mmCIF file of C-alpha atoms in Angstrom:
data_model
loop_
_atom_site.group_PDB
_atom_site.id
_atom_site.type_symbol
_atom_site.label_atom_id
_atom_site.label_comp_id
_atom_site.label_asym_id
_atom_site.label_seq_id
_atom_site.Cartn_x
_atom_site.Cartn_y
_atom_site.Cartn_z
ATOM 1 C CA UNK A 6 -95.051 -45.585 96.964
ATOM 2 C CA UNK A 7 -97.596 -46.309 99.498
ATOM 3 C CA UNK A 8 -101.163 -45.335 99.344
ATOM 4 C CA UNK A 9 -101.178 -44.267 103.240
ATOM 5 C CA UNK A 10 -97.998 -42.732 104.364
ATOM 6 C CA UNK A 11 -96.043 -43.298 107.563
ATOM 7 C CA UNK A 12 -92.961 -42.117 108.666
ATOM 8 C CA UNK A 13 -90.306 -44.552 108.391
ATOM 9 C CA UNK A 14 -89.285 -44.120 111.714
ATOM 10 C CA UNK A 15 -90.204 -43.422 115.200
ATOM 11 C CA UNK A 16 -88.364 -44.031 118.693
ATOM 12 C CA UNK A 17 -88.553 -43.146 122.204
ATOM 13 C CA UNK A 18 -87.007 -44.221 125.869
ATOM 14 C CA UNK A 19 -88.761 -46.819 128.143
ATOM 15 C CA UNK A 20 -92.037 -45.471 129.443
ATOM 16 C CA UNK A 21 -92.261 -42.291 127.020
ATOM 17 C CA UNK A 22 -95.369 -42.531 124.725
ATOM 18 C CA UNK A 23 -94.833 -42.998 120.902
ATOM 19 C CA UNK A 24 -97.373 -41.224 118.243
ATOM 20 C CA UNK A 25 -96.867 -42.889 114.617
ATOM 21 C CA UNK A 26 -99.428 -41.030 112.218
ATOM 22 C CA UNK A 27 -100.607 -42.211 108.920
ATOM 23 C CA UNK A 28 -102.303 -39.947 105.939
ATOM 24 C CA UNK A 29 -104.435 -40.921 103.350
ATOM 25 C CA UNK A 30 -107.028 -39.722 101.317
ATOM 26 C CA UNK A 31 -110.817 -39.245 101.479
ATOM 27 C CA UNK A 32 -111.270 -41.947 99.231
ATOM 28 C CA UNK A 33 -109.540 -44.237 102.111
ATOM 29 C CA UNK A 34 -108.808 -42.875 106.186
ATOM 30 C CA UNK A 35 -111.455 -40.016 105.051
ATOM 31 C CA UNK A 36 -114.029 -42.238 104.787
ATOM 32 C CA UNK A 37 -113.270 -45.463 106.045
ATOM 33 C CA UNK A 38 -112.036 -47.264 109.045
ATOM 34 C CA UNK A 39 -108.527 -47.396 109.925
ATOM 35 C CA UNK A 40 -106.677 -50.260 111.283
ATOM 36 C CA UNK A 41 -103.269 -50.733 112.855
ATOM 37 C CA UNK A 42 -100.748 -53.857 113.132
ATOM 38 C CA UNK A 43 -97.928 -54.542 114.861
ATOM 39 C CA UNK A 44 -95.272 -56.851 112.673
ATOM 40 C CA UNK A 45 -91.757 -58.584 114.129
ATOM 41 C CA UNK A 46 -90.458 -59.657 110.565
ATOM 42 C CA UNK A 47 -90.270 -63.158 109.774
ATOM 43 C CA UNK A 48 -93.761 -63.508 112.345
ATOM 44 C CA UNK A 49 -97.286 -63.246 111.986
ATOM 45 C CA UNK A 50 -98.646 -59.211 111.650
ATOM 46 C CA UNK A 51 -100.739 -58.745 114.756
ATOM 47 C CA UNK A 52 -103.901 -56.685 115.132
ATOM 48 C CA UNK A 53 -103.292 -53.841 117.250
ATOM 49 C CA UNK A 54 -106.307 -51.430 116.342
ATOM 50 C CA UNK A 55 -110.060 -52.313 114.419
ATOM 51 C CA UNK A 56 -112.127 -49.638 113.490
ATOM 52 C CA UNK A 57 -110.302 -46.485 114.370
ATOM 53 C CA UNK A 58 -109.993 -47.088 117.959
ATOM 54 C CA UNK A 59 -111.412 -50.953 118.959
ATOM 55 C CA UNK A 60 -108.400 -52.828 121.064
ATOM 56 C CA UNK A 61 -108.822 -56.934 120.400
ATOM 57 C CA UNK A 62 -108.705 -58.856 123.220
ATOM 58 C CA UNK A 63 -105.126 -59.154 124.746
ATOM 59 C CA UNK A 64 -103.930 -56.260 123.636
ATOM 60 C CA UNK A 65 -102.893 -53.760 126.053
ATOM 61 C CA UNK A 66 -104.055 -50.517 126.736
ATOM 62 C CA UNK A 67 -101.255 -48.653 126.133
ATOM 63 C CA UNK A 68 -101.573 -48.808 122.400
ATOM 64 C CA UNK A 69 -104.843 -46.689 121.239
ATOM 65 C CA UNK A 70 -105.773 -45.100 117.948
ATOM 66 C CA UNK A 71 -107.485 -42.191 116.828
ATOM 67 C CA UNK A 72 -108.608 -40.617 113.504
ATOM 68 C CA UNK A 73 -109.729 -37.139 111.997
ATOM 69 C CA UNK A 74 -110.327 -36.800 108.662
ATOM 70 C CA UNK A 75 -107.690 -38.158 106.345
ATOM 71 C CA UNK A 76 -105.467 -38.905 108.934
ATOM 72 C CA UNK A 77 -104.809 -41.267 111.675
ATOM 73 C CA UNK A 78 -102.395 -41.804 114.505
ATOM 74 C CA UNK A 79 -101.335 -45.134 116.236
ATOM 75 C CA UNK A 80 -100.133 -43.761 119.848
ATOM 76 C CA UNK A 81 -97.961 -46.294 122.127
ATOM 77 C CA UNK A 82 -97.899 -44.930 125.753
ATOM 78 C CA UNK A 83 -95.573 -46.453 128.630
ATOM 79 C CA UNK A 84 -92.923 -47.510 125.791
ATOM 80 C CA UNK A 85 -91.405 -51.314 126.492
ATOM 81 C CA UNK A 86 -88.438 -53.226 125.269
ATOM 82 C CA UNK A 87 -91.093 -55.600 123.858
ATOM 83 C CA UNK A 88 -92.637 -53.007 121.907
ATOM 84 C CA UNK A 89 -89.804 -52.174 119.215
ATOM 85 C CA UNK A 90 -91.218 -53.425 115.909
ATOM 86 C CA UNK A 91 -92.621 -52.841 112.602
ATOM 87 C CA UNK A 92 -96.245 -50.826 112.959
ATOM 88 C CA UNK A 93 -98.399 -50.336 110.038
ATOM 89 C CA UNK A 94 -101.671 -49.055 109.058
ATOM 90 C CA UNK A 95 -104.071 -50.313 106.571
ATOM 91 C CA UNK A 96 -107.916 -49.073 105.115
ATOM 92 C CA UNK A 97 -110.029 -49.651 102.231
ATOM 93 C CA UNK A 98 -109.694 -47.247 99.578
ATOM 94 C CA UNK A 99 -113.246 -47.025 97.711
ATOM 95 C CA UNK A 100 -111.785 -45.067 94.883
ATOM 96 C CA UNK A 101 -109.216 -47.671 94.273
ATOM 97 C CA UNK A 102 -111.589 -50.822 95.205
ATOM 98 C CA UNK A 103 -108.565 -52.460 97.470
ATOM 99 C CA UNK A 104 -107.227 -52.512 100.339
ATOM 100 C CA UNK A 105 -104.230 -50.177 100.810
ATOM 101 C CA UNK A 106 -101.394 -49.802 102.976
ATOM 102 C CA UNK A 107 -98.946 -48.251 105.128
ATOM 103 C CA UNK A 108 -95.300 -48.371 104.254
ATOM 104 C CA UNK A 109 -94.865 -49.011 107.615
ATOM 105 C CA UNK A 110 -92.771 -47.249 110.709
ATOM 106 C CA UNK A 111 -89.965 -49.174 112.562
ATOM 107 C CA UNK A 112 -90.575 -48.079 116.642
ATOM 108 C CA UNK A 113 -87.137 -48.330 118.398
ATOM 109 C CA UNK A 114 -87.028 -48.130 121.709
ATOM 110 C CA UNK A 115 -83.856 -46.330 122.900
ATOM 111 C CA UNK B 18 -106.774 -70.059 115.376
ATOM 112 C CA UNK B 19 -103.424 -70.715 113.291
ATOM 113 C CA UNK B 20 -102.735 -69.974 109.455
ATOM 114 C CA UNK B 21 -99.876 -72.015 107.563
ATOM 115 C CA UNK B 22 -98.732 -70.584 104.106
ATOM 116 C CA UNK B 23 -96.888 -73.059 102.097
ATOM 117 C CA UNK B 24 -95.592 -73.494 98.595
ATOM 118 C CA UNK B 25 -92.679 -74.048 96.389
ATOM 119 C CA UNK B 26 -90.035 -70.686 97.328
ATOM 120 C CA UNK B 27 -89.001 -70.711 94.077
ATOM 121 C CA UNK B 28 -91.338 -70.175 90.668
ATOM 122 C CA UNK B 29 -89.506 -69.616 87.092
ATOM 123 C CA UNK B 30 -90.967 -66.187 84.888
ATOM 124 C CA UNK B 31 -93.965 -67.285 83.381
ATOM 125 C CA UNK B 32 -95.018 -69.604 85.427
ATOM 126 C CA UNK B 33 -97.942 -70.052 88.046
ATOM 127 C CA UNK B 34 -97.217 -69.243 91.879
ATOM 128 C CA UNK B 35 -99.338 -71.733 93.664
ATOM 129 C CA UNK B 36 -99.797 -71.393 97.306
ATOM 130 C CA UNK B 37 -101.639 -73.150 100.376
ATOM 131 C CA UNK B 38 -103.110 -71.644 103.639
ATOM 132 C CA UNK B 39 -103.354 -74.226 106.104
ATOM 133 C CA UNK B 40 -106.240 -73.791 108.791
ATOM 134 C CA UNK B 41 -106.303 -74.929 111.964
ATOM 135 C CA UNK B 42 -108.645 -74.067 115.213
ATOM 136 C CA UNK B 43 -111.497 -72.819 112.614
ATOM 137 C CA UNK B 44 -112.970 -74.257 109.724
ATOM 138 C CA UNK B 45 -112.895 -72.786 106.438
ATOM 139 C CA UNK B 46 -116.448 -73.145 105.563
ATOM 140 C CA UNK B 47 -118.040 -72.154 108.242
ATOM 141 C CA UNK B 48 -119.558 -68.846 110.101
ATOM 142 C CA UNK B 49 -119.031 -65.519 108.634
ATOM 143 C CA UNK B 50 -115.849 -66.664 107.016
ATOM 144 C CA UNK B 51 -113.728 -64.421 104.873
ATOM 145 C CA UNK B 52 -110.149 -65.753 103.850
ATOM 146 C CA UNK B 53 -107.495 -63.318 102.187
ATOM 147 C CA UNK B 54 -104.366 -63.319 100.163
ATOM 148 C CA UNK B 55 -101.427 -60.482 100.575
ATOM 149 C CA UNK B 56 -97.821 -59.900 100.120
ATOM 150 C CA UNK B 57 -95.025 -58.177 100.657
ATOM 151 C CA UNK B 58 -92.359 -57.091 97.948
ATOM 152 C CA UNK B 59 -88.790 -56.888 99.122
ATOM 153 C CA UNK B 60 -88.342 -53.321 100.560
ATOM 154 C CA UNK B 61 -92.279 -52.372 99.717
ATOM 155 C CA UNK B 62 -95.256 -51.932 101.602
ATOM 156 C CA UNK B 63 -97.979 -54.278 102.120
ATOM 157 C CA UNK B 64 -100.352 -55.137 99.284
ATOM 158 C CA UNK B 65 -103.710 -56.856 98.994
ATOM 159 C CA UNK B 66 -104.534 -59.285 96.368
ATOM 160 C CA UNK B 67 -107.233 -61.002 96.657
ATOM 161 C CA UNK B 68 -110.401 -62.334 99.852
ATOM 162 C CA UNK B 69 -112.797 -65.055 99.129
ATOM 163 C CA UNK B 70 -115.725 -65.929 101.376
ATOM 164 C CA UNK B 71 -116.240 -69.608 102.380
ATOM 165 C CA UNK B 72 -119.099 -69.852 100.117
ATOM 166 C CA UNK B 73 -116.871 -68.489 97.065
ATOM 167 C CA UNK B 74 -117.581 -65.073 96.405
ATOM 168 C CA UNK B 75 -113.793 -63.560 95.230
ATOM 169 C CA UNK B 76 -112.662 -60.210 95.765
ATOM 170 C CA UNK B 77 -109.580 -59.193 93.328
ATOM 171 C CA UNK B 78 -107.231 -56.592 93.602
ATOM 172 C CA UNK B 79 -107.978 -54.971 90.343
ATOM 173 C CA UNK B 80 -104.480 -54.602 89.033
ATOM 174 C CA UNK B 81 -103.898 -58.302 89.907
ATOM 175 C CA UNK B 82 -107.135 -59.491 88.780
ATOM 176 C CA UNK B 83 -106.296 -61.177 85.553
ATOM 177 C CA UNK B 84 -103.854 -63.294 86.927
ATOM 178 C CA UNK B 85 -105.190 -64.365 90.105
ATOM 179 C CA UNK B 86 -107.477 -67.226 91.640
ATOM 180 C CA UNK B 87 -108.212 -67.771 95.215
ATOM 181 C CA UNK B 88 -110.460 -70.435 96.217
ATOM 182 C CA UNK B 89 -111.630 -72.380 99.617
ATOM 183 C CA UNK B 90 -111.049 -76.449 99.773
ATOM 184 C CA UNK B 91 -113.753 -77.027 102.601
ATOM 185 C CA UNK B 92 -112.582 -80.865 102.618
ATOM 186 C CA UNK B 93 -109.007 -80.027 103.271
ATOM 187 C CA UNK B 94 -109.584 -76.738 105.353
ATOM 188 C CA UNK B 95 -107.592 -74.342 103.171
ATOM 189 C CA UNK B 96 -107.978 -71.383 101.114
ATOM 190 C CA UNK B 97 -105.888 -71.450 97.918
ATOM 191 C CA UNK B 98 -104.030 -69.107 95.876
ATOM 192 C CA UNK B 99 -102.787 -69.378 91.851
ATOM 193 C CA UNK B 100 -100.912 -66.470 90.705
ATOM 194 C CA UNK B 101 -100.096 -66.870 86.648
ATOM 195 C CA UNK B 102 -97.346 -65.879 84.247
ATOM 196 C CA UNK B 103 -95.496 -64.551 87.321
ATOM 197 C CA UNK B 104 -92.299 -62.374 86.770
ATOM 198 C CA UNK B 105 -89.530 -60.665 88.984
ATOM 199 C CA UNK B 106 -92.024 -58.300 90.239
ATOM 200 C CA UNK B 107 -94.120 -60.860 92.245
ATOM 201 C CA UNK B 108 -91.319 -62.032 93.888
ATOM 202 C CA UNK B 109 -92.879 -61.642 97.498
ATOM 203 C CA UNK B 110 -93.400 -62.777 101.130
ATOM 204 C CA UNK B 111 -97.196 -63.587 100.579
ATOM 205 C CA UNK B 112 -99.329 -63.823 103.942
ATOM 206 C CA UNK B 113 -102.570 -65.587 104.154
ATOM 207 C CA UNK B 114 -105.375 -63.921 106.476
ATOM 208 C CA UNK B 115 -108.832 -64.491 108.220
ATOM 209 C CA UNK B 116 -110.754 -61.514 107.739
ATOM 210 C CA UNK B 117 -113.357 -60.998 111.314
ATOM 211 C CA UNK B 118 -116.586 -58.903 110.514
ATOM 212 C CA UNK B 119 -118.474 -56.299 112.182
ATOM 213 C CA UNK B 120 -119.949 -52.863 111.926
ATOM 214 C CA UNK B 121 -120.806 -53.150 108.573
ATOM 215 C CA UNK B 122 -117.335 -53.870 107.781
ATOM 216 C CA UNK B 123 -114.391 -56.647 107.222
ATOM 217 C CA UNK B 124 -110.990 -56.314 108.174
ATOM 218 C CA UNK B 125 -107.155 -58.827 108.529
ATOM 219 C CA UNK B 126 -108.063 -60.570 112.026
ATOM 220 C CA UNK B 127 -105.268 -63.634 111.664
ATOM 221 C CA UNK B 128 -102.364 -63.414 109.703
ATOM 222 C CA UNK B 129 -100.131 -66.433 109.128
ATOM 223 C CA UNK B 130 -96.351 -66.135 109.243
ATOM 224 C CA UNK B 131 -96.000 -65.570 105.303
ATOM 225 C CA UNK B 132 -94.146 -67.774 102.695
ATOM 226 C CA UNK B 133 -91.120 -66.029 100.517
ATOM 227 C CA UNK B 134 -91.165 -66.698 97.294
ATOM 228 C CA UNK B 135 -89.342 -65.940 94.234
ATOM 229 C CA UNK B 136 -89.515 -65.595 90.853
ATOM 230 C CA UNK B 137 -86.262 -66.641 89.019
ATOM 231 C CA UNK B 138 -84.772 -68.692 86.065
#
């Protein structure tokens, strides 16, 4: 029952490149900034993406994200062991007044 | 920068869920500070309930609103939460955050590692 919706799951072989989308609304991705964590359960989430497409320090460039319109997509490129975990999206939803979520997308790395 | 939830795990039905958000490496009341509250339900997505800026302005998730108070303890450097008449439903892993600013904008920075509780008799 998400607000933004992700697929559950997503998986691909070392070095293959990942895409996990997320779809909203134009209350929320349509007119707002996206932003995308990465989450080993039972850690602290991490911020992978600010402001569509903005990397943080120390994160690597093989994770970059992209919008258009009421969607947005979270794209992992050079796939590593390290990378299989829990990715989800988040933006604020004017119509709503909150903050809303991804379910989230488990990456598995085959 | 490090974030420590902490709490009791375990809150009765109509009780209040009290938590703590232990700061360390910034200080509460300083800079462009935002602080926020979220959680995650057992099996559910992410939800936000509440940011408060080091000066005190609150932000409520609306359908929480009524039962929720976050505050900032500049003296102790931590940002408080106080969830009321709780029931099954709340039962949670509930992260604190630092919310970073920029282009006109705010947005979860820091996350700490969460704290489970529950809500049982």
């Amino acid at each position: 029952q998400s607000v933004l919706t992700q697929p559950p799951s997503a998986s691909g072989t070392p070095g293959q490149r990942v895409t996990i989308s997320c779809s909203g609304s134009s209350s929320n991705i349509g007119t707002n900034y996206i932003y995308w964590y990465q989450h080993f359960p039972g850690t602290a989430p991490k911020l992978l993406i600010y402001v569509n497409n903005q990397r943080p320090s120390g994160v690597p460039d093989r994770f970059s994200g992209s919008k258009s319109g009421t969607s947005a997509s979270l794209a992992i490129s050079g796939l590593r062991s390290e990378d299989e975990a829990d990715y989800f999206c988040a933006a604020w939803d004017a119509g709503l007044s909150q903050w809303v979520f991804g379910g989230g997308t488990k990456v598995t790395v085959l | 920068l490090q974030l420590q939830e902490s709490g009791p795990g375990l809150v009765k039905p109509s009780e209040t869920l009290s938590l703590t958000c232990t700061v360390s490496g910034a200080s509460v009341g300083s800079g462009d500070c935002y602080w926020g509250w979220l959680r995650q339900s057992p099996g559910k997505g992410l939800e936000w309930i509440a940011t408060v800026s080091c000066i005190g302005t609150t932000y409520y998730n609306p359908s929480l609103r009524s039962r929720v108070t976050v505050s900032v303890d500049t003296s102790n450097n931590h940002v408080s939460l106080k969830m009321k008449f709780v029931v099954a439903a709340d039962t949670a892993v509930y992260f604190c955050a630092r919310l970073d600013t920029g282009y006109g904008t705010s947005w979860f920075e820091s996350w700490g590692q969460g704290s489970l509780v529950s809500v049982s008799s």
